[in-house]
Short mmCIF file of N, CA and C and ligand atoms in Angstrom, two decimals:
data_model
loop_
_atom_site.label_atom_id
_atom_site.label_comp_id
_atom_site.label_asym_id
_atom_site.label_seq_id
_atom_site.Cartn_x
_atom_site.Cartn_y
_atom_site.Cartn_z
N MET A 1 0.86 -1.17 0.00
CA MET A 1 -0.01 0.01 0.00
C MET A 1 0.87 1.28 0.00
N GLY A 2 1.61 1.55 0.98
CA GLY A 2 2.54 2.66 0.85
C GLY A 2 2.55 3.78 1.84
N PHE A 3 2.89 5.03 1.34
CA PHE A 3 3.25 6.13 2.23
C PHE A 3 2.08 6.54 3.20
N ALA A 4 0.87 6.28 2.80
CA ALA A 4 -0.32 6.80 3.48
C ALA A 4 -0.87 5.79 4.44
N ASP A 5 -0.25 4.58 4.48
CA ASP A 5 -0.83 3.51 5.28
C ASP A 5 -1.27 3.93 6.65
N GLY A 6 -0.45 4.76 7.29
CA GLY A 6 -0.66 5.07 8.73
C GLY A 6 -1.79 6.14 8.76
N ASP A 7 -2.16 6.82 7.68
CA ASP A 7 -3.15 7.90 7.71
C ASP A 7 -4.53 7.39 7.32
N VAL A 8 -4.58 6.30 6.56
CA VAL A 8 -5.85 5.86 5.96
C VAL A 8 -6.52 4.92 6.93
N ALA A 9 -7.78 5.19 7.24
CA ALA A 9 -8.59 4.34 8.15
C ALA A 9 -8.97 3.08 7.42
N TYR A 10 -9.51 3.27 6.17
CA TYR A 10 -9.94 2.08 5.40
C TYR A 10 -9.92 2.43 3.92
N VAL A 11 -9.74 1.39 3.12
CA VAL A 11 -9.77 1.54 1.68
C VAL A 11 -11.25 1.24 1.20
N GLN A 12 -11.84 2.19 0.49
CA GLN A 12 -13.19 2.06 0.03
C GLN A 12 -13.25 1.30 -1.36
N TRP A 13 -12.30 1.76 -2.24
CA TRP A 13 -12.24 1.11 -3.57
C TRP A 13 -10.73 0.87 -3.85
N ASN A 14 -10.36 -0.35 -4.05
CA ASN A 14 -8.93 -0.57 -4.32
C ASN A 14 -8.59 -0.30 -5.74
N ALA A 15 -7.31 -0.34 -6.08
CA ALA A 15 -6.85 0.04 -7.37
C ALA A 15 -7.42 -0.83 -8.48
N ALA A 16 -7.54 -2.16 -8.29
CA ALA A 16 -8.09 -3.01 -9.27
C ALA A 16 -9.53 -2.73 -9.53
N THR A 17 -10.27 -2.50 -8.50
CA THR A 17 -11.76 -2.18 -8.55
C THR A 17 -11.91 -0.89 -9.41
N ILE A 18 -11.11 0.10 -9.05
CA ILE A 18 -11.21 1.37 -9.81
C ILE A 18 -10.88 1.23 -11.30
N GLN A 19 -9.81 0.48 -11.56
CA GLN A 19 -9.39 0.24 -13.00
C GLN A 19 -10.44 -0.45 -13.72
N ARG A 20 -11.06 -1.49 -13.13
CA ARG A 20 -12.17 -2.23 -13.81
C ARG A 20 -13.37 -1.30 -14.12
N ARG A 21 -13.79 -0.53 -13.17
CA ARG A 21 -14.92 0.35 -13.31
C ARG A 21 -14.63 1.42 -14.35
N VAL A 22 -13.47 2.04 -14.26
CA VAL A 22 -13.04 3.09 -15.28
C VAL A 22 -13.03 2.49 -16.67
N GLY A 23 -12.54 1.32 -16.88
CA GLY A 23 -12.58 0.55 -18.10
C GLY A 23 -13.98 0.43 -18.63
N ASP A 24 -14.88 0.06 -17.74
CA ASP A 24 -16.29 -0.09 -18.12
C ASP A 24 -16.86 1.28 -18.59
N LEU A 25 -16.60 2.36 -17.86
CA LEU A 25 -17.09 3.64 -18.27
C LEU A 25 -16.56 4.10 -19.62
N GLY A 26 -15.28 3.82 -19.84
CA GLY A 26 -14.72 4.14 -21.14
C GLY A 26 -15.35 3.40 -22.30
N ARG A 27 -15.59 2.14 -22.07
CA ARG A 27 -16.28 1.39 -23.16
C ARG A 27 -17.71 1.84 -23.34
N GLU A 28 -18.34 2.23 -22.22
CA GLU A 28 -19.72 2.73 -22.41
C GLU A 28 -19.73 4.05 -23.16
N ILE A 29 -18.82 4.92 -22.84
CA ILE A 29 -18.73 6.28 -23.58
C ILE A 29 -18.39 5.97 -25.04
N ALA A 30 -17.53 5.04 -25.35
CA ALA A 30 -17.18 4.70 -26.78
C ALA A 30 -18.39 4.25 -27.51
N ARG A 31 -19.21 3.34 -26.87
CA ARG A 31 -20.38 2.90 -27.49
C ARG A 31 -21.40 4.00 -27.77
N ASP A 32 -21.55 4.86 -26.80
CA ASP A 32 -22.55 5.99 -26.93
C ASP A 32 -22.18 7.05 -28.05
N TYR A 33 -20.87 7.16 -28.25
CA TYR A 33 -20.40 8.15 -29.19
C TYR A 33 -19.79 7.63 -30.45
N VAL A 34 -20.14 6.37 -30.76
CA VAL A 34 -19.52 5.81 -31.94
C VAL A 34 -19.81 6.61 -33.16
N GLY A 35 -18.73 6.84 -34.03
CA GLY A 35 -18.89 7.69 -35.21
C GLY A 35 -18.70 9.13 -34.95
N ARG A 36 -18.53 9.51 -33.66
CA ARG A 36 -18.36 10.90 -33.34
C ARG A 36 -17.00 11.22 -32.70
N ARG A 37 -16.72 12.49 -32.54
CA ARG A 37 -15.42 12.85 -31.92
C ARG A 37 -15.63 13.80 -30.74
N PRO A 38 -16.03 13.20 -29.67
CA PRO A 38 -16.40 14.09 -28.48
C PRO A 38 -15.11 14.77 -27.94
N VAL A 39 -15.39 15.93 -27.30
CA VAL A 39 -14.36 16.56 -26.51
C VAL A 39 -14.62 16.12 -25.07
N ILE A 40 -13.62 15.59 -24.47
CA ILE A 40 -13.71 15.19 -23.04
C ILE A 40 -13.07 16.31 -22.23
N VAL A 41 -13.88 16.93 -21.48
CA VAL A 41 -13.40 18.08 -20.67
C VAL A 41 -13.30 17.62 -19.22
N SER A 42 -12.18 17.75 -18.57
CA SER A 42 -12.08 17.45 -17.19
C SER A 42 -11.59 18.59 -16.34
N VAL A 43 -11.77 18.40 -15.01
CA VAL A 43 -11.53 19.50 -14.15
C VAL A 43 -10.31 19.21 -13.35
N LEU A 44 -9.30 20.09 -13.44
CA LEU A 44 -8.07 20.01 -12.69
C LEU A 44 -8.36 20.32 -11.21
N LYS A 45 -7.62 19.77 -10.24
CA LYS A 45 -6.64 18.75 -10.45
C LYS A 45 -7.15 17.37 -10.21
N GLY A 46 -8.28 17.24 -9.51
CA GLY A 46 -8.75 15.93 -9.01
C GLY A 46 -9.08 14.94 -10.01
N ALA A 47 -9.42 15.35 -11.25
CA ALA A 47 -9.86 14.40 -12.22
C ALA A 47 -8.68 13.84 -13.09
N THR A 48 -7.44 14.22 -12.71
CA THR A 48 -6.33 13.86 -13.63
C THR A 48 -6.00 12.41 -13.67
N PRO A 49 -5.86 11.68 -12.53
CA PRO A 49 -5.73 10.24 -12.68
C PRO A 49 -6.85 9.53 -13.45
N LEU A 50 -8.02 9.99 -13.12
CA LEU A 50 -9.26 9.42 -13.83
C LEU A 50 -9.20 9.68 -15.31
N ILE A 51 -8.90 10.87 -15.70
CA ILE A 51 -8.95 11.15 -17.17
C ILE A 51 -7.82 10.43 -17.89
N ALA A 52 -6.63 10.23 -17.19
CA ALA A 52 -5.57 9.55 -17.85
C ALA A 52 -5.99 8.02 -18.14
N ASP A 53 -6.69 7.45 -17.15
CA ASP A 53 -7.10 6.03 -17.33
C ASP A 53 -8.37 5.96 -18.27
N LEU A 54 -9.33 6.88 -18.10
CA LEU A 54 -10.53 6.89 -18.85
C LEU A 54 -10.34 7.10 -20.30
N ALA A 55 -9.48 8.07 -20.61
CA ALA A 55 -9.25 8.50 -22.09
C ALA A 55 -8.67 7.27 -22.85
N ARG A 56 -7.82 6.48 -22.15
CA ARG A 56 -7.23 5.36 -22.79
C ARG A 56 -8.19 4.16 -22.96
N ALA A 57 -9.38 4.30 -22.22
CA ALA A 57 -10.33 3.19 -22.34
C ALA A 57 -11.43 3.56 -23.36
N ILE A 58 -11.36 4.79 -23.92
CA ILE A 58 -12.36 5.22 -24.91
C ILE A 58 -11.71 5.00 -26.29
N ASP A 59 -12.17 4.03 -27.00
CA ASP A 59 -11.58 3.76 -28.31
C ASP A 59 -12.29 4.52 -29.40
N LEU A 60 -12.05 5.89 -29.35
CA LEU A 60 -12.57 6.80 -30.33
C LEU A 60 -11.57 7.95 -30.49
N PRO A 61 -11.66 8.72 -31.61
CA PRO A 61 -10.76 9.82 -31.76
C PRO A 61 -11.21 11.01 -30.95
N ILE A 62 -11.01 10.92 -29.61
CA ILE A 62 -11.50 12.01 -28.72
C ILE A 62 -10.49 13.11 -28.69
N GLU A 63 -10.99 14.27 -28.22
CA GLU A 63 -10.02 15.33 -27.83
C GLU A 63 -10.13 15.58 -26.40
N LEU A 64 -9.03 16.02 -25.75
CA LEU A 64 -9.08 16.34 -24.29
C LEU A 64 -8.88 17.86 -24.10
N ASP A 65 -9.66 18.36 -23.16
CA ASP A 65 -9.38 19.78 -22.75
C ASP A 65 -9.58 19.86 -21.22
N PHE A 66 -9.11 20.84 -20.63
CA PHE A 66 -9.09 21.03 -19.11
C PHE A 66 -9.59 22.34 -18.69
N ILE A 67 -10.33 22.37 -17.62
CA ILE A 67 -10.60 23.61 -16.91
C ILE A 67 -10.11 23.52 -15.50
N ALA A 68 -9.91 24.58 -14.79
CA ALA A 68 -9.66 24.55 -13.43
C ALA A 68 -10.60 25.46 -12.75
N VAL A 69 -11.03 25.08 -11.58
CA VAL A 69 -11.91 25.88 -10.78
C VAL A 69 -11.28 25.95 -9.35
N SER A 70 -11.53 27.12 -8.73
CA SER A 70 -11.12 27.17 -7.31
C SER A 70 -12.34 27.48 -6.47
N SER A 71 -12.53 26.72 -5.48
CA SER A 71 -13.65 26.98 -4.64
C SER A 71 -13.14 27.65 -3.32
N PHE A 72 -13.92 28.58 -2.86
CA PHE A 72 -13.54 29.26 -1.67
C PHE A 72 -14.28 28.65 -0.51
N GLY A 73 -13.70 27.62 0.14
CA GLY A 73 -14.35 26.97 1.24
C GLY A 73 -13.47 27.03 2.45
N PRO A 74 -14.05 27.22 3.63
CA PRO A 74 -13.22 27.29 4.85
C PRO A 74 -12.68 25.94 5.27
N GLN A 75 -13.34 24.94 4.88
CA GLN A 75 -12.97 23.56 5.40
C GLN A 75 -12.70 22.60 4.31
N THR A 76 -12.73 21.30 4.64
CA THR A 76 -12.42 20.29 3.71
C THR A 76 -13.54 20.22 2.64
N ARG A 77 -14.74 20.56 3.07
CA ARG A 77 -15.86 20.59 2.15
C ARG A 77 -16.08 21.97 1.70
N ASP A 78 -16.13 22.10 0.40
CA ASP A 78 -16.10 23.44 -0.21
C ASP A 78 -17.47 24.11 -0.12
N SER A 79 -17.42 25.39 -0.17
CA SER A 79 -18.71 26.15 0.09
C SER A 79 -19.60 26.30 -1.15
N GLY A 80 -19.05 25.93 -2.34
CA GLY A 80 -19.89 26.11 -3.52
C GLY A 80 -19.67 27.49 -4.17
N VAL A 81 -18.90 28.33 -3.60
CA VAL A 81 -18.49 29.57 -4.34
C VAL A 81 -17.34 29.30 -5.15
N VAL A 82 -17.49 29.38 -6.51
CA VAL A 82 -16.53 28.81 -7.42
C VAL A 82 -16.10 29.85 -8.41
N ARG A 83 -14.81 29.77 -8.85
CA ARG A 83 -14.32 30.66 -9.84
C ARG A 83 -13.48 29.91 -10.84
N LEU A 84 -13.61 30.23 -12.16
CA LEU A 84 -12.84 29.56 -13.14
C LEU A 84 -11.43 30.10 -13.14
N THR A 85 -10.37 29.26 -12.88
CA THR A 85 -9.05 29.71 -12.84
C THR A 85 -8.29 29.34 -14.09
N LYS A 86 -8.78 28.31 -14.82
CA LYS A 86 -8.16 28.01 -16.17
C LYS A 86 -9.39 27.63 -17.08
N ASP A 87 -9.40 28.36 -18.22
CA ASP A 87 -10.44 28.11 -19.15
C ASP A 87 -10.01 27.08 -20.17
N LEU A 88 -11.01 26.55 -20.96
CA LEU A 88 -10.74 25.64 -22.09
C LEU A 88 -9.67 26.28 -23.01
N ASP A 89 -8.88 25.43 -23.66
CA ASP A 89 -7.93 25.96 -24.66
C ASP A 89 -8.64 26.17 -25.96
N ARG A 90 -9.67 25.38 -26.31
CA ARG A 90 -10.30 25.42 -27.59
C ARG A 90 -11.77 25.57 -27.45
N SER A 91 -12.42 26.08 -28.62
CA SER A 91 -13.78 26.25 -28.64
C SER A 91 -14.55 24.86 -28.57
N ILE A 92 -15.66 24.84 -27.82
CA ILE A 92 -16.53 23.64 -27.85
C ILE A 92 -17.78 23.87 -28.63
N GLU A 93 -17.89 25.06 -29.34
CA GLU A 93 -19.11 25.32 -30.02
C GLU A 93 -19.44 24.17 -31.05
N ARG A 94 -20.70 23.78 -30.99
CA ARG A 94 -21.17 22.65 -31.93
C ARG A 94 -20.44 21.33 -31.69
N ARG A 95 -19.75 21.12 -30.64
CA ARG A 95 -19.06 19.92 -30.33
C ARG A 95 -19.87 19.10 -29.29
N ASP A 96 -19.71 17.78 -29.37
CA ASP A 96 -20.26 16.95 -28.35
C ASP A 96 -19.24 16.91 -27.18
N VAL A 97 -19.73 17.29 -26.01
CA VAL A 97 -18.87 17.48 -24.86
C VAL A 97 -19.25 16.48 -23.74
N VAL A 98 -18.25 15.78 -23.25
CA VAL A 98 -18.47 14.96 -21.98
C VAL A 98 -17.63 15.56 -20.93
N LEU A 99 -18.25 16.12 -19.88
CA LEU A 99 -17.48 16.67 -18.72
C LEU A 99 -17.28 15.60 -17.76
N ILE A 100 -16.00 15.49 -17.35
CA ILE A 100 -15.71 14.45 -16.41
C ILE A 100 -15.25 15.01 -15.09
N GLU A 101 -15.93 14.64 -14.02
CA GLU A 101 -15.60 15.06 -12.67
C GLU A 101 -15.06 13.92 -11.80
N ASP A 102 -14.28 14.29 -10.76
CA ASP A 102 -13.82 13.24 -9.86
C ASP A 102 -14.95 12.88 -8.89
N VAL A 103 -15.61 13.88 -8.37
CA VAL A 103 -16.68 13.64 -7.33
C VAL A 103 -17.66 14.74 -7.47
N VAL A 104 -18.96 14.31 -7.35
CA VAL A 104 -20.01 15.24 -7.28
C VAL A 104 -20.57 15.09 -5.81
N ASP A 105 -20.45 16.17 -5.07
CA ASP A 105 -20.89 16.15 -3.64
C ASP A 105 -22.10 16.95 -3.55
N THR A 106 -22.04 18.19 -3.15
CA THR A 106 -23.27 19.03 -3.14
C THR A 106 -23.82 19.26 -4.52
N GLY A 107 -22.96 19.27 -5.53
CA GLY A 107 -23.34 19.56 -6.86
C GLY A 107 -23.20 20.96 -7.24
N LEU A 108 -22.71 21.80 -6.30
CA LEU A 108 -22.62 23.23 -6.57
C LEU A 108 -21.53 23.58 -7.54
N THR A 109 -20.41 22.90 -7.46
CA THR A 109 -19.29 23.11 -8.37
C THR A 109 -19.71 22.73 -9.82
N LEU A 110 -20.35 21.53 -9.88
CA LEU A 110 -20.77 21.04 -11.16
C LEU A 110 -21.82 22.00 -11.77
N ALA A 111 -22.73 22.52 -10.99
CA ALA A 111 -23.73 23.48 -11.53
C ALA A 111 -23.08 24.71 -12.12
N TYR A 112 -22.04 25.15 -11.48
CA TYR A 112 -21.31 26.37 -11.90
C TYR A 112 -20.60 26.04 -13.29
N VAL A 113 -19.92 24.92 -13.26
CA VAL A 113 -19.12 24.52 -14.44
C VAL A 113 -20.07 24.35 -15.67
N LEU A 114 -21.22 23.66 -15.39
CA LEU A 114 -22.18 23.41 -16.51
C LEU A 114 -22.77 24.73 -17.07
N ARG A 115 -23.03 25.71 -16.10
CA ARG A 115 -23.52 26.95 -16.59
C ARG A 115 -22.52 27.58 -17.45
N THR A 116 -21.27 27.58 -17.10
CA THR A 116 -20.20 28.22 -17.86
C THR A 116 -20.05 27.49 -19.20
N LEU A 117 -20.08 26.17 -19.23
CA LEU A 117 -19.86 25.46 -20.49
C LEU A 117 -21.04 25.67 -21.50
N ARG A 118 -22.28 25.76 -20.92
CA ARG A 118 -23.42 25.93 -21.79
C ARG A 118 -23.37 27.18 -22.61
N THR A 119 -22.81 28.23 -21.96
CA THR A 119 -22.75 29.48 -22.68
C THR A 119 -21.83 29.37 -23.98
N ARG A 120 -21.03 28.32 -24.03
CA ARG A 120 -20.16 28.11 -25.22
C ARG A 120 -20.83 27.40 -26.29
N ARG A 121 -22.11 27.09 -26.21
CA ARG A 121 -22.96 26.44 -27.20
C ARG A 121 -22.42 25.13 -27.76
N PRO A 122 -22.18 24.18 -26.92
CA PRO A 122 -21.85 22.83 -27.43
C PRO A 122 -23.07 22.22 -28.05
N ALA A 123 -22.81 21.26 -28.93
CA ALA A 123 -23.95 20.53 -29.58
C ALA A 123 -24.64 19.70 -28.53
N SER A 124 -23.91 19.08 -27.65
CA SER A 124 -24.40 18.30 -26.61
C SER A 124 -23.45 18.38 -25.41
N LEU A 125 -23.98 18.10 -24.20
CA LEU A 125 -23.16 18.22 -22.98
C LEU A 125 -23.68 17.25 -21.96
N VAL A 126 -22.88 16.29 -21.56
CA VAL A 126 -23.35 15.31 -20.56
C VAL A 126 -22.17 15.22 -19.55
N VAL A 127 -22.50 14.67 -18.39
CA VAL A 127 -21.54 14.62 -17.28
C VAL A 127 -21.25 13.27 -16.79
N GLY A 128 -20.01 12.95 -16.54
CA GLY A 128 -19.63 11.71 -15.91
C GLY A 128 -18.86 12.00 -14.65
N THR A 129 -19.00 11.19 -13.63
CA THR A 129 -18.21 11.39 -12.39
C THR A 129 -17.76 9.98 -11.94
N LEU A 130 -16.59 9.97 -11.28
CA LEU A 130 -16.17 8.74 -10.72
C LEU A 130 -17.01 8.39 -9.46
N LEU A 131 -17.13 9.43 -8.58
CA LEU A 131 -17.88 9.17 -7.35
C LEU A 131 -19.12 10.07 -7.33
N ASP A 132 -20.22 9.53 -6.95
CA ASP A 132 -21.51 10.26 -6.82
C ASP A 132 -21.86 10.16 -5.33
N LYS A 133 -21.72 11.34 -4.63
CA LYS A 133 -22.14 11.28 -3.22
C LYS A 133 -23.56 11.92 -3.13
N ARG A 134 -24.48 11.11 -3.58
CA ARG A 134 -25.86 11.54 -3.80
C ARG A 134 -26.46 12.10 -2.49
N ALA A 135 -26.15 11.47 -1.44
CA ALA A 135 -26.78 11.87 -0.09
C ALA A 135 -26.52 13.29 0.24
N ARG A 136 -25.44 13.86 -0.35
CA ARG A 136 -25.06 15.26 0.11
C ARG A 136 -25.53 16.30 -0.93
N ARG A 137 -26.26 15.91 -1.87
CA ARG A 137 -26.72 16.77 -2.98
C ARG A 137 -27.56 17.98 -2.49
N LEU A 138 -27.14 19.22 -2.92
CA LEU A 138 -28.00 20.36 -2.60
C LEU A 138 -28.66 20.89 -3.86
N VAL A 139 -28.04 20.71 -5.02
CA VAL A 139 -28.69 21.10 -6.24
C VAL A 139 -28.65 19.98 -7.17
N ASP A 140 -29.70 19.86 -8.05
CA ASP A 140 -29.87 18.74 -8.92
C ASP A 140 -28.69 18.59 -9.88
N ALA A 141 -28.30 17.34 -10.09
CA ALA A 141 -27.23 17.12 -11.04
C ALA A 141 -27.62 15.87 -11.91
N GLU A 142 -27.61 16.06 -13.15
CA GLU A 142 -27.96 14.94 -14.07
C GLU A 142 -26.67 14.29 -14.53
N LEU A 143 -26.40 13.10 -13.98
CA LEU A 143 -25.16 12.36 -14.21
C LEU A 143 -25.40 11.21 -15.21
N LYS A 144 -24.70 11.30 -16.34
CA LYS A 144 -24.90 10.20 -17.35
C LYS A 144 -24.06 9.05 -17.08
N TYR A 145 -22.83 9.30 -16.59
CA TYR A 145 -21.91 8.17 -16.21
C TYR A 145 -21.42 8.27 -14.80
N VAL A 146 -21.68 7.28 -14.02
CA VAL A 146 -21.23 7.27 -12.64
C VAL A 146 -20.42 6.05 -12.38
N GLY A 147 -19.28 6.27 -11.79
CA GLY A 147 -18.32 5.17 -11.43
C GLY A 147 -18.84 4.42 -10.27
N PHE A 148 -18.96 5.11 -9.13
CA PHE A 148 -19.38 4.47 -7.93
C PHE A 148 -20.34 5.36 -7.19
N ASP A 149 -21.45 4.83 -6.63
CA ASP A 149 -22.31 5.53 -5.60
C ASP A 149 -21.49 5.50 -4.34
N ALA A 150 -21.22 6.69 -3.81
CA ALA A 150 -20.30 6.87 -2.67
C ALA A 150 -21.07 7.11 -1.39
N PRO A 151 -20.96 6.30 -0.37
CA PRO A 151 -21.52 6.59 0.92
C PRO A 151 -20.96 7.93 1.47
N ASP A 152 -21.67 8.64 2.28
CA ASP A 152 -21.24 9.94 2.73
C ASP A 152 -19.94 9.79 3.61
N ALA A 153 -18.85 10.21 3.01
CA ALA A 153 -17.57 10.23 3.82
C ALA A 153 -16.63 11.20 3.00
N PHE A 154 -15.51 11.49 3.55
CA PHE A 154 -14.55 12.31 2.87
C PHE A 154 -13.43 11.42 2.36
N TYR A 155 -13.28 11.34 1.02
CA TYR A 155 -12.39 10.43 0.43
C TYR A 155 -11.09 11.06 -0.03
N VAL A 156 -10.01 10.30 -0.01
CA VAL A 156 -8.76 10.73 -0.67
C VAL A 156 -8.26 9.64 -1.55
N GLY A 157 -7.44 10.07 -2.47
CA GLY A 157 -6.73 9.16 -3.37
C GLY A 157 -7.30 9.17 -4.84
N TYR A 158 -6.58 8.64 -5.72
CA TYR A 158 -6.97 8.64 -7.17
C TYR A 158 -7.48 10.01 -7.52
N GLY A 159 -6.71 10.99 -7.17
CA GLY A 159 -7.05 12.38 -7.55
C GLY A 159 -7.63 13.19 -6.47
N LEU A 160 -8.27 12.58 -5.53
CA LEU A 160 -8.98 13.33 -4.42
C LEU A 160 -7.93 13.70 -3.34
N ASP A 161 -8.04 14.93 -2.85
CA ASP A 161 -6.97 15.37 -1.93
C ASP A 161 -7.65 15.77 -0.58
N PHE A 162 -6.79 15.75 0.45
CA PHE A 162 -7.05 16.50 1.66
C PHE A 162 -5.84 17.51 1.81
N ARG A 163 -6.19 18.80 1.73
CA ARG A 163 -5.14 19.81 1.72
C ARG A 163 -4.05 19.49 0.77
N GLN A 164 -4.49 19.22 -0.40
CA GLN A 164 -3.61 18.95 -1.60
C GLN A 164 -2.80 17.61 -1.53
N ARG A 165 -2.95 16.86 -0.48
CA ARG A 165 -2.17 15.61 -0.39
C ARG A 165 -3.04 14.39 -0.76
N TYR A 166 -2.36 13.29 -0.96
CA TYR A 166 -2.96 11.96 -1.18
C TYR A 166 -3.55 11.75 -2.51
N ARG A 167 -3.39 12.79 -3.43
CA ARG A 167 -3.98 12.59 -4.80
C ARG A 167 -3.38 11.44 -5.55
N ASN A 168 -2.12 11.11 -5.20
CA ASN A 168 -1.38 10.10 -5.94
C ASN A 168 -1.64 8.66 -5.42
N LEU A 169 -2.48 8.49 -4.44
CA LEU A 169 -2.78 7.14 -4.00
C LEU A 169 -3.46 6.34 -5.16
N PRO A 170 -3.19 5.14 -5.41
CA PRO A 170 -3.79 4.34 -6.48
C PRO A 170 -5.15 3.86 -6.11
N TYR A 171 -5.53 3.94 -4.82
CA TYR A 171 -6.85 3.55 -4.34
C TYR A 171 -7.57 4.69 -3.73
N ILE A 172 -8.80 4.53 -3.39
CA ILE A 172 -9.62 5.59 -2.73
C ILE A 172 -9.93 5.09 -1.34
N GLY A 173 -9.56 5.95 -0.40
CA GLY A 173 -9.86 5.59 1.04
C GLY A 173 -10.31 6.75 1.83
N VAL A 174 -10.51 6.40 3.09
CA VAL A 174 -10.98 7.47 4.10
C VAL A 174 -9.90 7.64 5.09
N LEU A 175 -9.58 8.86 5.45
CA LEU A 175 -8.60 9.16 6.41
C LEU A 175 -9.01 8.91 7.85
N ARG A 176 -8.14 8.66 8.68
CA ARG A 176 -8.40 8.49 10.13
C ARG A 176 -8.82 9.83 10.65
N PRO A 177 -9.77 9.90 11.53
CA PRO A 177 -10.33 11.23 12.03
C PRO A 177 -9.21 12.09 12.65
N ASP A 178 -8.20 11.51 13.29
CA ASP A 178 -7.19 12.36 13.94
C ASP A 178 -6.30 12.97 12.87
N VAL A 179 -6.17 12.38 11.68
CA VAL A 179 -5.43 12.96 10.59
C VAL A 179 -6.14 14.16 10.06
N VAL A 180 -7.38 14.07 9.92
CA VAL A 180 -8.22 15.13 9.40
C VAL A 180 -8.29 16.28 10.42
N ALA A 181 -8.20 16.00 11.67
CA ALA A 181 -8.29 17.03 12.70
C ALA A 181 -6.99 17.82 12.94
N ARG A 182 -5.86 17.28 12.52
CA ARG A 182 -4.68 17.98 12.90
C ARG A 182 -4.19 19.05 11.99
P1 IMP B 201 -19.40 19.94 -4.65
O1 IMP B 201 -19.83 19.93 -3.20
O2 IMP B 201 -20.21 18.92 -5.41
O3 IMP B 201 -19.45 21.25 -5.25
O4 IMP B 201 -17.93 19.36 -4.71
C1 IMP B 201 -16.89 20.39 -4.61
C2 IMP B 201 -15.51 19.83 -4.63
O5 IMP B 201 -15.30 19.40 -3.28
C3 IMP B 201 -15.15 18.69 -5.42
O6 IMP B 201 -14.86 19.02 -6.76
C4 IMP B 201 -13.88 18.23 -4.69
O7 IMP B 201 -12.78 19.06 -5.06
C5 IMP B 201 -14.23 18.49 -3.25
N1 IMP B 201 -14.76 17.21 -2.63
C6 IMP B 201 -16.03 16.85 -2.42
N2 IMP B 201 -16.01 15.68 -1.81
C7 IMP B 201 -14.73 15.28 -1.62
C8 IMP B 201 -14.13 14.12 -1.06
O8 IMP B 201 -14.67 13.18 -0.61
N3 IMP B 201 -12.73 14.11 -1.09
C9 IMP B 201 -11.96 15.12 -1.66
N4 IMP B 201 -12.51 16.24 -2.18
C10 IMP B 201 -13.89 16.33 -2.20
MG1 MG B 202 -10.43 19.51 -3.77
#
């Protein structure tokens, strides 16, 4: 397991489980977009391990683009006040767009990002997320592709951070309460 062994209370999804599920999602997207060239937009930094694996599982001539958002939240859970800190590099006008998120929690970040992307007039726009924390939703989110339904907890690993750390874990786990408190 590695450097975070002492910090992680339990592993929720191990690396093999994640890889299998991400492969499934990639094949599902490839089936849905056969004959088309969707733009896969993902959100820095949390979705980077996911997009690296997912993109290679989509057997289509996709394009990749990235946005970055910063949320102003006092704690580990963000407040939903969001700002775009990096925009798309290319136009998505009249393109089929698949937005890929690492986790949809309250849904506030996603709602902001979708509002922004819709103003660019894509031909279509759907959302995929690795983790869906449905129990915590504050605003509606229509999710076309979901990796895992996630019980209410704060997860780290496979892109997800606590204070910018643990993103490089190959699995997704939950930190021990004393690690989160210090
Ligand atoms: P939202 O509440 O749906 O707006 O989610 C906002 C952001 O909070 C996500 O994009 C993540 O950056 C972060 N977040 C939500 N849940 C978790 C988690 O379990 N671990 C790490 N980051 C999280
Ligand atoms: Mg974060």
